[in-house]
mmCIF file of C-alpha atoms in Angstrom:
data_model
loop_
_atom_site.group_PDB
_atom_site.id
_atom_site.type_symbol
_atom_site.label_atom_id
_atom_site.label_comp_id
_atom_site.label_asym_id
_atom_site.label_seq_id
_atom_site.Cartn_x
_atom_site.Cartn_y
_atom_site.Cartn_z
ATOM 1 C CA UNK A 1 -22.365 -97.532 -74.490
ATOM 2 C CA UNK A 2 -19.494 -99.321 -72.206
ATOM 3 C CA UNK A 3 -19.833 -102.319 -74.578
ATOM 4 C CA UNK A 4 -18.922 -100.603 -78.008
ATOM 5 C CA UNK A 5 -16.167 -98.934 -76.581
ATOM 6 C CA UNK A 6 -14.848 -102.255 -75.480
ATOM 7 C CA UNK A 7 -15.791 -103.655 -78.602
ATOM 8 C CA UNK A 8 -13.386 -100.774 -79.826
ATOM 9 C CA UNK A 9 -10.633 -101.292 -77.371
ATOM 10 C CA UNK A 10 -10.696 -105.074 -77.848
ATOM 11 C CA UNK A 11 -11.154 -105.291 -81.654
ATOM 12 C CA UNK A 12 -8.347 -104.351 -83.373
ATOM 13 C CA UNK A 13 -5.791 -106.273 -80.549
ATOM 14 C CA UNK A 14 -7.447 -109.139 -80.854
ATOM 15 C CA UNK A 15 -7.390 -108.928 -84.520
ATOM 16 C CA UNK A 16 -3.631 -108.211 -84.932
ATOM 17 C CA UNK A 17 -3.435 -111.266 -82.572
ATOM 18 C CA UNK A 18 -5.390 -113.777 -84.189
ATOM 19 C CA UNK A 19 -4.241 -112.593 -87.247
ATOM 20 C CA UNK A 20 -0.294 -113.304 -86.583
ATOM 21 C CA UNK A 21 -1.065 -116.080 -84.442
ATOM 22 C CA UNK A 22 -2.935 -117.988 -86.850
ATOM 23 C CA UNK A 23 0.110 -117.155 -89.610
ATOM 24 C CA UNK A 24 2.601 -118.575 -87.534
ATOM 25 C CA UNK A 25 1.028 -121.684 -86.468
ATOM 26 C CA UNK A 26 0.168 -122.251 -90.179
ATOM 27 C CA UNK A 27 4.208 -121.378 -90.869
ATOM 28 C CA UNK A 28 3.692 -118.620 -92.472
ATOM 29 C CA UNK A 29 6.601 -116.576 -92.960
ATOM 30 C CA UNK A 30 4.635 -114.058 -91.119
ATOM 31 C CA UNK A 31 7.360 -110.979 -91.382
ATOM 32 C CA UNK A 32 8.214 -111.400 -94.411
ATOM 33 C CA UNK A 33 4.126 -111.295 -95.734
ATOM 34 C CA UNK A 34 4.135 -108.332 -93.626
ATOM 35 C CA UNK A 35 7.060 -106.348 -95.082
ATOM 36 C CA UNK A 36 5.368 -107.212 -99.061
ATOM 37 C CA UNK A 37 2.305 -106.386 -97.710
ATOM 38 C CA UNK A 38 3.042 -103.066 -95.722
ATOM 39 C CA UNK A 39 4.792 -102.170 -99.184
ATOM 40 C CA UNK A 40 1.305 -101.924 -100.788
ATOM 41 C CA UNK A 41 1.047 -98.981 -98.483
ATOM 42 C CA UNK A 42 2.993 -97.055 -99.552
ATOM 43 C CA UNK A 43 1.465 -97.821 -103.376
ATOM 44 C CA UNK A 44 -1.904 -96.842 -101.966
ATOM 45 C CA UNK A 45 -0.607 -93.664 -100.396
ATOM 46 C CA UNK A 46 0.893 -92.765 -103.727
ATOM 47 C CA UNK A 47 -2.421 -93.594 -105.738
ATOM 48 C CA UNK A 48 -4.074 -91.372 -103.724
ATOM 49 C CA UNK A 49 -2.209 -88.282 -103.556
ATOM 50 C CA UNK A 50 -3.419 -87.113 -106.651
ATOM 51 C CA UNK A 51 -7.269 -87.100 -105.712
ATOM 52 C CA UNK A 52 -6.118 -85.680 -102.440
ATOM 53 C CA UNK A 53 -4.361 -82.851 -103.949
ATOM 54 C CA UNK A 54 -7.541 -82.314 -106.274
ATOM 55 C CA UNK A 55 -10.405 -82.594 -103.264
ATOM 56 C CA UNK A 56 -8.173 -80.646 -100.726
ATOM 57 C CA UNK A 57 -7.613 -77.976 -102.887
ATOM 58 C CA UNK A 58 -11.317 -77.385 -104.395
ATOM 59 C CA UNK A 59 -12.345 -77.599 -100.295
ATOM 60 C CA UNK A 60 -9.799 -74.883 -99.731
ATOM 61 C CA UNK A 61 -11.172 -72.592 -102.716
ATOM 62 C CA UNK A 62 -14.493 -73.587 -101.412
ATOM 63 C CA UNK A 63 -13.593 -72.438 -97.853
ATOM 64 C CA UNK A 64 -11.865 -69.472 -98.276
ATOM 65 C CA UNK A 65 -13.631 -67.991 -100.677
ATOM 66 C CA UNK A 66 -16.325 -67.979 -98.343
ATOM 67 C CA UNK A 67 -18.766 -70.230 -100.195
ATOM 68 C CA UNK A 68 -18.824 -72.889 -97.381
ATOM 69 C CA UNK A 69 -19.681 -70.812 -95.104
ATOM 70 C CA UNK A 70 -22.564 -69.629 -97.058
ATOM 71 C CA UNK A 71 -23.873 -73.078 -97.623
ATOM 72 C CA UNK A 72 -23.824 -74.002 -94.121
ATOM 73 C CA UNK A 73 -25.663 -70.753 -93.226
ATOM 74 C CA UNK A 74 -28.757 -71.624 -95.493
ATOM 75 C CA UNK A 75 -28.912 -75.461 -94.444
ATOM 76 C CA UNK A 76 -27.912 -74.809 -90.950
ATOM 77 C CA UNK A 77 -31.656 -74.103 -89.766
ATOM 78 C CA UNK A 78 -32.883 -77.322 -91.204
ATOM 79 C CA UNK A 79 -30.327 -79.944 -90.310
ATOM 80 C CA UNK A 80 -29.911 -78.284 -86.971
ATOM 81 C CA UNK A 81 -33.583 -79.259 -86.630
ATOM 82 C CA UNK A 82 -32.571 -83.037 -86.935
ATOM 83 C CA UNK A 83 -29.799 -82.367 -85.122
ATOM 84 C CA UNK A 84 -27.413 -82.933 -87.868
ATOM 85 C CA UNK A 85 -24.251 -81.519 -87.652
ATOM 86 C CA UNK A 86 -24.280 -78.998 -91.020
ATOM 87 C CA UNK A 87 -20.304 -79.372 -91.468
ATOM 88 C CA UNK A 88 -20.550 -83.274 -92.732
ATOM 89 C CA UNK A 89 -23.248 -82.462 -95.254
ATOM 90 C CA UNK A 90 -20.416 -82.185 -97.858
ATOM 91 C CA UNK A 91 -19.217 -86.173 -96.727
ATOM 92 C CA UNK A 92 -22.868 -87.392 -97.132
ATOM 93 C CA UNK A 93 -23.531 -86.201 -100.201
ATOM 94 C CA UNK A 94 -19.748 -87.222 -101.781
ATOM 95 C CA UNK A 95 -19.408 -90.673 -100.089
ATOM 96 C CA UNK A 96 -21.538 -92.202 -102.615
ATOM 97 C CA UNK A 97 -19.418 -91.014 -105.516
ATOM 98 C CA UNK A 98 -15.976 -90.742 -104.496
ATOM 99 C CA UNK A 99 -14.257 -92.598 -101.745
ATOM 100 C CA UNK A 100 -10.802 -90.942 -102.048
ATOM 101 C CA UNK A 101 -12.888 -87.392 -102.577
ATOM 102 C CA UNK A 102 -15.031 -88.177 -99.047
ATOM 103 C CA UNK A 103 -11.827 -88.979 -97.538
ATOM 104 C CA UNK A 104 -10.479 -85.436 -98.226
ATOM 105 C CA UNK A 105 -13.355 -84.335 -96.866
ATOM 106 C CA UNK A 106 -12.941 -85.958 -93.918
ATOM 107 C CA UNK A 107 -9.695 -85.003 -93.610
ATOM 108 C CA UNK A 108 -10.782 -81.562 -93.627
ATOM 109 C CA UNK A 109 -13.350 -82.403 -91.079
ATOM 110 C CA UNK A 110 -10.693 -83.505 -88.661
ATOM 111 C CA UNK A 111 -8.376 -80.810 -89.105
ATOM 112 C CA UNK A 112 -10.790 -78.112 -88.772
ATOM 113 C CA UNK A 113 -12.974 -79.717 -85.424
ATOM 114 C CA UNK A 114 -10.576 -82.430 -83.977
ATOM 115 C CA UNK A 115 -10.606 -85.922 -84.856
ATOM 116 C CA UNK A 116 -12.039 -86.786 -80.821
ATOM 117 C CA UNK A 117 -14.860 -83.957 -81.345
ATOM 118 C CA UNK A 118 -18.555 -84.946 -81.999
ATOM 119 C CA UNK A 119 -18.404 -83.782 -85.824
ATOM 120 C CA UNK A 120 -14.816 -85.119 -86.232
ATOM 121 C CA UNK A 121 -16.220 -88.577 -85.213
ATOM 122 C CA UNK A 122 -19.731 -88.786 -87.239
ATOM 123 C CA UNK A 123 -17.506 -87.676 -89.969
ATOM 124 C CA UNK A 124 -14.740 -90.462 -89.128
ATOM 125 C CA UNK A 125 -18.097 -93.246 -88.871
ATOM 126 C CA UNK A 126 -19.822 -92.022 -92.296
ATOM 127 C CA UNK A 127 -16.453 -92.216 -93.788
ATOM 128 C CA UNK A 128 -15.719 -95.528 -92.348
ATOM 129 C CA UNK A 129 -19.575 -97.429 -92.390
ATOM 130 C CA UNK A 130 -20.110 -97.531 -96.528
ATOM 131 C CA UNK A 131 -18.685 -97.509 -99.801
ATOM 132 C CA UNK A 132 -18.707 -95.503 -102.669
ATOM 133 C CA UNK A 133 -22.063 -97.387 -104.943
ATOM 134 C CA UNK A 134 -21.225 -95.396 -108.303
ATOM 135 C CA UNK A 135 -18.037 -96.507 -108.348
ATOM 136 C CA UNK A 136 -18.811 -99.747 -107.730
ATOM 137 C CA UNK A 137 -21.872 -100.470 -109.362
ATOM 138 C CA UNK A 138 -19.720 -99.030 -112.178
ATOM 139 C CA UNK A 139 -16.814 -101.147 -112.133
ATOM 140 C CA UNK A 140 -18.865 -104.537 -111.555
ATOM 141 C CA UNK A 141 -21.752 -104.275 -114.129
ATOM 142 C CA UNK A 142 -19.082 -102.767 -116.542
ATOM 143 C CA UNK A 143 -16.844 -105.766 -115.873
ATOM 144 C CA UNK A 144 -19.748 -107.855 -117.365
ATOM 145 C CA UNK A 145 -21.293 -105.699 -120.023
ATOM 146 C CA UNK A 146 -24.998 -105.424 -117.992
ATOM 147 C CA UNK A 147 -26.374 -102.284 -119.074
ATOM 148 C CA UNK A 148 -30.114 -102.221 -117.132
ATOM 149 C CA UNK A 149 -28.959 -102.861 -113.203
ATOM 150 C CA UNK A 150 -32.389 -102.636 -112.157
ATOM 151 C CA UNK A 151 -32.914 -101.704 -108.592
ATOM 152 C CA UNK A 152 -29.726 -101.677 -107.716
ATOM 153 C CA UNK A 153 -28.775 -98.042 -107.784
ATOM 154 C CA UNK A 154 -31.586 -97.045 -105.376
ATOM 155 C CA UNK A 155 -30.517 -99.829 -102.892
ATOM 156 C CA UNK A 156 -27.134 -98.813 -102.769
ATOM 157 C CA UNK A 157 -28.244 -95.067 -102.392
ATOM 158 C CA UNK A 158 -30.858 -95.914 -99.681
ATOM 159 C CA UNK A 159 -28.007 -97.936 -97.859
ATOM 160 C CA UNK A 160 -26.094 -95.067 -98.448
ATOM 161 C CA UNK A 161 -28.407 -92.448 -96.891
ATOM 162 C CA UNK A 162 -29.613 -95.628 -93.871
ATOM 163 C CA UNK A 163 -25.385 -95.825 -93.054
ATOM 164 C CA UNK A 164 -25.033 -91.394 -92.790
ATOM 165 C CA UNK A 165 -27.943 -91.308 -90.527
ATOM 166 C CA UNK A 166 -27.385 -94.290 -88.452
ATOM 167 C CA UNK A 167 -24.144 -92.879 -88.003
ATOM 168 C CA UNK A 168 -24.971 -89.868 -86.877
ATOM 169 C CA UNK A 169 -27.466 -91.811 -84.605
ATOM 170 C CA UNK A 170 -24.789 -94.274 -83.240
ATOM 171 C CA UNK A 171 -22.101 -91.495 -82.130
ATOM 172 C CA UNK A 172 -24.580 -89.077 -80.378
ATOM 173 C CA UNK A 173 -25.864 -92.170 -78.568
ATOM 174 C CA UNK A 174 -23.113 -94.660 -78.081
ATOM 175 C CA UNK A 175 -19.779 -92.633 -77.749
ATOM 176 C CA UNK A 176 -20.797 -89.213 -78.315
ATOM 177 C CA UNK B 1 -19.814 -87.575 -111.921
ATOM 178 C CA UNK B 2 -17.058 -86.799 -109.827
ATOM 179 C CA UNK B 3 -15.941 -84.485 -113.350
ATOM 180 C CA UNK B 4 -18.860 -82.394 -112.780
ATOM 181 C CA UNK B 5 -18.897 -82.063 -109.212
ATOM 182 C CA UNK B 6 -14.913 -81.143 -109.039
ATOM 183 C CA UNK B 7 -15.355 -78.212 -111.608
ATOM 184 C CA UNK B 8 -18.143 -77.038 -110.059
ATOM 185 C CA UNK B 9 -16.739 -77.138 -106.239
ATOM 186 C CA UNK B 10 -13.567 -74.930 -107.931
ATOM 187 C CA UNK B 11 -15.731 -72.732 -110.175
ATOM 188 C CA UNK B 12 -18.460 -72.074 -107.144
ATOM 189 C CA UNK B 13 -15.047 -71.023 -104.985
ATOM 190 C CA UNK B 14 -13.808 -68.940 -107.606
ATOM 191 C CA UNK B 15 -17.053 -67.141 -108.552
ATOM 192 C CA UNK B 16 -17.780 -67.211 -104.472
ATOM 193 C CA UNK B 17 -14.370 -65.489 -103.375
ATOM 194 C CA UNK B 18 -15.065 -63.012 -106.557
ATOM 195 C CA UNK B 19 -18.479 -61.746 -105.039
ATOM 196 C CA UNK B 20 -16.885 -61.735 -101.939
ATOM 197 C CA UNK B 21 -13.703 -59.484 -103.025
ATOM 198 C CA UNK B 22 -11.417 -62.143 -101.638
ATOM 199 C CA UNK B 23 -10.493 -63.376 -105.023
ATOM 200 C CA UNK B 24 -6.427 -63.149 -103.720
ATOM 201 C CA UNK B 25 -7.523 -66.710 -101.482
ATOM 202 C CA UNK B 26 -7.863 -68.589 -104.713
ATOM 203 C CA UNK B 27 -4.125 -68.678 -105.574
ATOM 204 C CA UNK B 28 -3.225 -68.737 -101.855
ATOM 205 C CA UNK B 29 -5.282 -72.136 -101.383
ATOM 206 C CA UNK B 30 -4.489 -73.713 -104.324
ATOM 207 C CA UNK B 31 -0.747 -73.646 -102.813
ATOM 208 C CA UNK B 32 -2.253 -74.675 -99.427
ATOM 209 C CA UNK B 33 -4.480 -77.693 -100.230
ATOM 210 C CA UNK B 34 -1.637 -78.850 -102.137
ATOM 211 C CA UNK B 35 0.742 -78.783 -99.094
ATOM 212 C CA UNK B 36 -2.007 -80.157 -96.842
ATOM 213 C CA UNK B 37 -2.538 -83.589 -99.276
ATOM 214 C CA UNK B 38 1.272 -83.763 -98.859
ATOM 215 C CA UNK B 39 1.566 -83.580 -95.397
ATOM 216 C CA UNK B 40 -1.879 -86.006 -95.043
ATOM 217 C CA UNK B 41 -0.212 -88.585 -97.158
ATOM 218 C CA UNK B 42 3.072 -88.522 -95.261
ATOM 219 C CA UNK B 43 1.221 -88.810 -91.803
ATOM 220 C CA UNK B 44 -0.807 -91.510 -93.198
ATOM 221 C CA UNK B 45 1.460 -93.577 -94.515
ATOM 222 C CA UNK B 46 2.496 -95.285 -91.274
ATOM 223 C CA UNK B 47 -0.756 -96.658 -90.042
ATOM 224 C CA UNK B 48 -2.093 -97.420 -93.751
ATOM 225 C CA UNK B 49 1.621 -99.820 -94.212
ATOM 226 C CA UNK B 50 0.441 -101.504 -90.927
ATOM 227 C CA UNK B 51 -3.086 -102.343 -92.122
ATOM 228 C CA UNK B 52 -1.703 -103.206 -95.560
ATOM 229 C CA UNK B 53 0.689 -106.022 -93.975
ATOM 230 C CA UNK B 54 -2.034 -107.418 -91.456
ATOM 231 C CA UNK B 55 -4.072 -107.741 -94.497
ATOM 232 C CA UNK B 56 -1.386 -109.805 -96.431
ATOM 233 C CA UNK B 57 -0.543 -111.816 -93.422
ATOM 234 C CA UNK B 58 -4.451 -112.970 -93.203
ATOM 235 C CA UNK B 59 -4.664 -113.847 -96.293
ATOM 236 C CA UNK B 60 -1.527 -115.555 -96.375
ATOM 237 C CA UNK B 61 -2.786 -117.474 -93.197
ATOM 238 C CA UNK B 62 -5.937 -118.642 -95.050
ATOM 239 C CA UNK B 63 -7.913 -117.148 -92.925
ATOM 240 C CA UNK B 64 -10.506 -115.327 -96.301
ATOM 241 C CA UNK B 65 -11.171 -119.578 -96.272
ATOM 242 C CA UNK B 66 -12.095 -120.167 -92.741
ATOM 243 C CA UNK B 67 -14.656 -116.576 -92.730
ATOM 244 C CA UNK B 68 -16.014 -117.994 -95.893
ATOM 245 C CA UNK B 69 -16.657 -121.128 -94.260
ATOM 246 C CA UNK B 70 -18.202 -119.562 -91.480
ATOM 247 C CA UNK B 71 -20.136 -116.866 -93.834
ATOM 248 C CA UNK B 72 -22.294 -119.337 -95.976
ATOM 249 C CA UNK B 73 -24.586 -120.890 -94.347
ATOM 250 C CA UNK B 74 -25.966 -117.113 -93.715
ATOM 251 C CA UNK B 75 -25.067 -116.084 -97.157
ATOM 252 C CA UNK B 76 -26.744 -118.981 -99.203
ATOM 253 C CA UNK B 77 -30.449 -117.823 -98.237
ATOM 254 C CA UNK B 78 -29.730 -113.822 -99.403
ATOM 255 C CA UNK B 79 -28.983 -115.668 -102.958
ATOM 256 C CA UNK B 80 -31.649 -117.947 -103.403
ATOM 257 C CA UNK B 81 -31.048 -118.228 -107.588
ATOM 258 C CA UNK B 82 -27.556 -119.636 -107.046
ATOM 259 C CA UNK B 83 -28.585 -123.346 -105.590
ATOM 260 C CA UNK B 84 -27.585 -124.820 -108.947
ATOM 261 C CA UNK B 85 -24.444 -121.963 -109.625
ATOM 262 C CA UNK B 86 -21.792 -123.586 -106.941
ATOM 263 C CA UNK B 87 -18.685 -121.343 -108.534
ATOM 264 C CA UNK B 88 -20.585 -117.940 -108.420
ATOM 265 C CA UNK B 89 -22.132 -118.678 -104.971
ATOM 266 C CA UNK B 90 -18.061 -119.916 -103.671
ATOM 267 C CA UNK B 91 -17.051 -116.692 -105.222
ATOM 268 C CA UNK B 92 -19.757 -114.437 -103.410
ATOM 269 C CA UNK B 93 -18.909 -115.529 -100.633
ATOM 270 C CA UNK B 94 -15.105 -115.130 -100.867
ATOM 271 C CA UNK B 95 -15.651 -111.136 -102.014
ATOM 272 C CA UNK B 96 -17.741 -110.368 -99.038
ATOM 273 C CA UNK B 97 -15.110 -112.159 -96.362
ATOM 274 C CA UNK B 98 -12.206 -110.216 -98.057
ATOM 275 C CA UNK B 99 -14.545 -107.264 -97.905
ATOM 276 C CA UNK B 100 -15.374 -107.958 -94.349
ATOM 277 C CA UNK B 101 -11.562 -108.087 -93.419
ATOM 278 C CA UNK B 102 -10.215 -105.434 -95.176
ATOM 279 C CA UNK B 103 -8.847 -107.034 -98.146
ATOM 280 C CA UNK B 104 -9.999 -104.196 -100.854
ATOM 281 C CA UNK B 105 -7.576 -105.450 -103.113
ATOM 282 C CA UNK B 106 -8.391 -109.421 -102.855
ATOM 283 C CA UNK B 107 -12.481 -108.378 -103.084
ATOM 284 C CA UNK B 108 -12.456 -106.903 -106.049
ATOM 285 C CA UNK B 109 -11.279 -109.994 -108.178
ATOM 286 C CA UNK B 110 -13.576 -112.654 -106.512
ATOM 287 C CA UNK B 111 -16.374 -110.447 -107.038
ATOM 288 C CA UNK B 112 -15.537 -110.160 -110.873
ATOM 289 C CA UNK B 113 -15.598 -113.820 -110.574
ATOM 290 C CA UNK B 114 -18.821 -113.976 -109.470
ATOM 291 C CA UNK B 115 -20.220 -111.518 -111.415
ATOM 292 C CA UNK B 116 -18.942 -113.326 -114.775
ATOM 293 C CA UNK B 117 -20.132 -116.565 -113.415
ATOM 294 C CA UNK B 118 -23.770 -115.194 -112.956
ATOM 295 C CA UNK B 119 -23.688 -113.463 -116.031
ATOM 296 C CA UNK B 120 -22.971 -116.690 -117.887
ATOM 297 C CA UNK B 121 -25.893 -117.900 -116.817
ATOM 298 C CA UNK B 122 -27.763 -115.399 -117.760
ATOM 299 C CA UNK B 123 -30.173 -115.450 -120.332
ATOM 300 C CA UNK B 124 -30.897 -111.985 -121.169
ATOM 301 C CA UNK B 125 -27.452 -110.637 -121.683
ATOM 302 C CA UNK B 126 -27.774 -106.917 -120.683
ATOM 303 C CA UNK B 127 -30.131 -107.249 -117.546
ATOM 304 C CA UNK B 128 -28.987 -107.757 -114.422
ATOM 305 C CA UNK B 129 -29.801 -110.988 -112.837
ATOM 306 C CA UNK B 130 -30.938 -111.264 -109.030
ATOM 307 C CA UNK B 131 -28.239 -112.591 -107.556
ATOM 308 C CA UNK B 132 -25.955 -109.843 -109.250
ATOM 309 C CA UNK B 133 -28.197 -107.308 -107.384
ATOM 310 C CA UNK B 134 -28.023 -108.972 -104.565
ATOM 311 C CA UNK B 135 -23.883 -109.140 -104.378
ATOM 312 C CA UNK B 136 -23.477 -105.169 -105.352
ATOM 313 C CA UNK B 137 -26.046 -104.456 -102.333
ATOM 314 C CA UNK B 138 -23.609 -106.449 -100.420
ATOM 315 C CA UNK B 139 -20.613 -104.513 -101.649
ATOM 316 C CA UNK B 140 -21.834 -100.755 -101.681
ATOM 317 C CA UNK B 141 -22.502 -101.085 -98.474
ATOM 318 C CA UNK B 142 -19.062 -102.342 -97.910
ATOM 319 C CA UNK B 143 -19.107 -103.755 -93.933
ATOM 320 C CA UNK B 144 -15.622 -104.044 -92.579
ATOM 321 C CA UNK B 145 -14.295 -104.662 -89.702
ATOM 322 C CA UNK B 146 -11.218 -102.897 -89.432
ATOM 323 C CA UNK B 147 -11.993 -99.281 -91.389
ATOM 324 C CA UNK B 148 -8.275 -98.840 -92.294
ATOM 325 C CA UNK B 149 -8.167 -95.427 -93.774
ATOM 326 C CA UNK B 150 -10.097 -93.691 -91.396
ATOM 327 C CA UNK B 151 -7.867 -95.190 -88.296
ATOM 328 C CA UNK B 152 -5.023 -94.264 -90.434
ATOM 329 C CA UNK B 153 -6.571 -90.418 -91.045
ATOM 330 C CA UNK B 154 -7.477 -90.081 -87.541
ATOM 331 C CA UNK B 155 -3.945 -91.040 -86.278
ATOM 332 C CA UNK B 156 -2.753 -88.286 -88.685
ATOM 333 C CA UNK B 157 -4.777 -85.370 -87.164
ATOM 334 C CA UNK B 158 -3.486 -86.792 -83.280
ATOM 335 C CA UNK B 159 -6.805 -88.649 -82.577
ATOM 336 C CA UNK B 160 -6.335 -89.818 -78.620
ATOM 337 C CA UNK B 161 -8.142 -93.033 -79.806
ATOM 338 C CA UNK B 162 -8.028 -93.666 -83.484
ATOM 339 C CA UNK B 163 -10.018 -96.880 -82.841
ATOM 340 C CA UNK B 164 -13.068 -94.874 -81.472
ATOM 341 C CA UNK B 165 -15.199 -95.348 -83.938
ATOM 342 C CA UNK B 166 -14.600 -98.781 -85.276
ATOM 343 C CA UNK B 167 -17.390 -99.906 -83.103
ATOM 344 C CA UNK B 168 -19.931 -97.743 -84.153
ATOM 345 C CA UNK B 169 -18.551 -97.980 -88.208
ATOM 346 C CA UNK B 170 -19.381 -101.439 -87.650
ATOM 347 C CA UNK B 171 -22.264 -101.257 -86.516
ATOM 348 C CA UNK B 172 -23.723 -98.788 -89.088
ATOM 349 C CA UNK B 173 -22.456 -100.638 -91.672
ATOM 350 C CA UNK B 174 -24.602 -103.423 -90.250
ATOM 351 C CA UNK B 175 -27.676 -101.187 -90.604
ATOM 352 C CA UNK B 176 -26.872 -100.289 -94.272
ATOM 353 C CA UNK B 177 -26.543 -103.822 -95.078
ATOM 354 C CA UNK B 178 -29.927 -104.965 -93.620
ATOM 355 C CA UNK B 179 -31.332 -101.726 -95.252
ATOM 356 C CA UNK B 180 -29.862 -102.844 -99.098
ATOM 357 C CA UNK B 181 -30.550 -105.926 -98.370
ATOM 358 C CA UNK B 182 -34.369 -105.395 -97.556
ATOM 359 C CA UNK B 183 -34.856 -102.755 -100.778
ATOM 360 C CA UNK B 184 -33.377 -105.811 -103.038
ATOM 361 C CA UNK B 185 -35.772 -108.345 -101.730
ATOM 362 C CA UNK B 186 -38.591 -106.050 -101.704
ATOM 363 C CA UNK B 187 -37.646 -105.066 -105.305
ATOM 364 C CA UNK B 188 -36.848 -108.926 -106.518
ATOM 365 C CA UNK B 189 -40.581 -109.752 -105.239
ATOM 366 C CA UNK B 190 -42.666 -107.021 -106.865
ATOM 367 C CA UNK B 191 -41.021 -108.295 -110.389
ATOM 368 C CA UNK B 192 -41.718 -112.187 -109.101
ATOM 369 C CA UNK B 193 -45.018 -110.804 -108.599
ATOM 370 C CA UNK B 194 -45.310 -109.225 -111.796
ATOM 371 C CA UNK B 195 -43.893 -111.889 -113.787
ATOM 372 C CA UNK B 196 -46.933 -114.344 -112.479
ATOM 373 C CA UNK B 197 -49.658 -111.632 -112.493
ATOM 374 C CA UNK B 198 -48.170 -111.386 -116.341
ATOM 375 C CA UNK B 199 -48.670 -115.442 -116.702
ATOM 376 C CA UNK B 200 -52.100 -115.256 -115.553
ATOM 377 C CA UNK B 201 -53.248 -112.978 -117.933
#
């Protein structure tokens, strides 16, 4: 438990560290790179407005309208069975199709339970642990004209489903 | 996909808030979901221009060469049909260390690469070869180390530690890996299997 936190706390300084380190012994003109490449942030921020605006409305029809609410009342005795927390059903089921849709969802997640409570961090891991297969399975074998992908779109589905429930697993035991 | 599932998520409200007699919420939230993607985008934008510019310095720093480096002597076995395909196998490698670090943007090209390298050695034109199987197991599950976005999102909603789960992201992206990774192989041997059973015959 004390070690993945760590690995937490450590990662992402020692990243940044290495990473600029490394740039400026290879003389890099490190600030420079970073200015062009903290521009592309602000192009990623605009390409995704428009799927956020999309997913975070339909969620808010979907939630005040009441239907959520209903769906989580019928799966709620199941999942809370497993022990899985009914509100990121939505982000399991979407992750595999739409990574700036999931992100909405987790967005909503956050904002309605807390980014530091239990659901607002298995929501923040499932988010985080995969990508979206249709997508990609889409763009790659379309790139190349391959029209029978085999196995492939049950692998990337069960590594889908193994990343939500390990997930799950990992917070409630690990940082939970 | 995503068509079918957006209409339905707004028709399902609509219809839902109807039967409920709340049907004044629809028009409400349509105003409100818009002004929360707004707001998310702005309080995003910070962290995500960080990331961005990390990534570009890395890359500019060569460092995609030195994690490929590392990566293939643990890559090579997964792709067993590329011993005689050195660009594809160069270019596999490259997509899952850009991948690994974040690089979205960089991935997606050397992966094309790959995949067009493959599928020029491919003798059945419309069937996906192994090694192609193999490489969009390795992407759908999509292991990074640094999950950008979601640090990003969590800093947005005031997160006391938007790092908290890069750990754990981590690590359960190592467990869908190994899970893809064990479907393909089980999957590639049943059709070796069949293809010799076939031979016999």
């Amino acid at each position: 438990m004390q070690l993945v936190s760590l690995l937490s706390f450590w990662l992402i300084p020692l990243f940044v560290a290495a990473v600029l380190l490394t740039g400026w012994l290879r003389k890099v003109p490190v600030f420079d790179e970073f200015i062009t490449g903290s521009k592309e942030g602000l192009e990623v921020t605009i390409r995704l407005l428009p799927y956020l605006v999309s997913m975070l409305i339909a969620i808010e029809v979907l939630s005040a309208s009441g239907a959520l609410d209903a769906l989580s009342r019928l799966m709620n005795p199941l999942l809370s069975r497993i022990g899985w927390p009914a509100e990121t059903l939505p982000l399991a089921l979407l992750r595999p199709m739409s990574n700036s849709g999931a992100l909405a969802v987790t967005a909503d997640i956050l904002k309605r339970h807390g980014p530091d409570s239990f659901v607002g961090l298995v929501a923040s891991t499932m988010q985080g642990s995969t990508d979206t297969t249709l997508f990609i399975l889409t763009v790659y074998f379309g790139a190349v004209g391959i029209k029978n992908i085999r196995h492939s779109l049950l692998a990337g589905l069960l590594a889908d489903a193994a990343a939500m429930l390990a997930s799950l697993l990992l917070c409630k035991y690990l940082i939970g | 996909m995503m068509n079918s599932v957006w209409v339905l998520m707004i028709l399902g409200g609509i219809l839902a808030a109807a039967v409920n007699g709340r049907i004044d919420v629809v028009a409400k939230s349509i105003v409100s979901g818009g002004e929360q993607a707004i707001n998310l985008s702005l309080a995003m934008l910070a962290v995500l221009s960080f990331w961005m510019g990390i990534a570009r310095v890395a890359e500019k720093a060569g460092l995609l060469q030195v994690l490929a480096r590392l990566l293939t002597p643990f890559l090579r076995p997964l792709f067993p049909s590329l011993w005689n395909n050195q660009e594809a196998m160069r270019h596999v490698v490259l997509n899952f260390a850009a991948n690994l670090l974040g690089l979205g943007n960089a991935a997606t090209p050397f992966g094309l690469k790959a995949m067009h390298a493959m599928q020029q050695a491919n003798r059945e034109r419309e069937t996906a070869t192994d090694g192609m199987c193999t490489l969009l197991v390795l992407n759908t599950a999509g292991l990074t180390i640094i999950p950008t976005s979601v640090i990003a999102l969590r800093a947005a909603y005031g997160s006391q530690d938007p790092t908290a789960t890069v750990g754990v992201t981590f690590l359960a992206g190592m467990v869908a890996t190994m899970v893809g990774l064990i479907v393909d192989f089980l999957f590639r041997s049943l059709r070796w299997k069949g293809r010799r059973g076939s031979r016999c015959s």
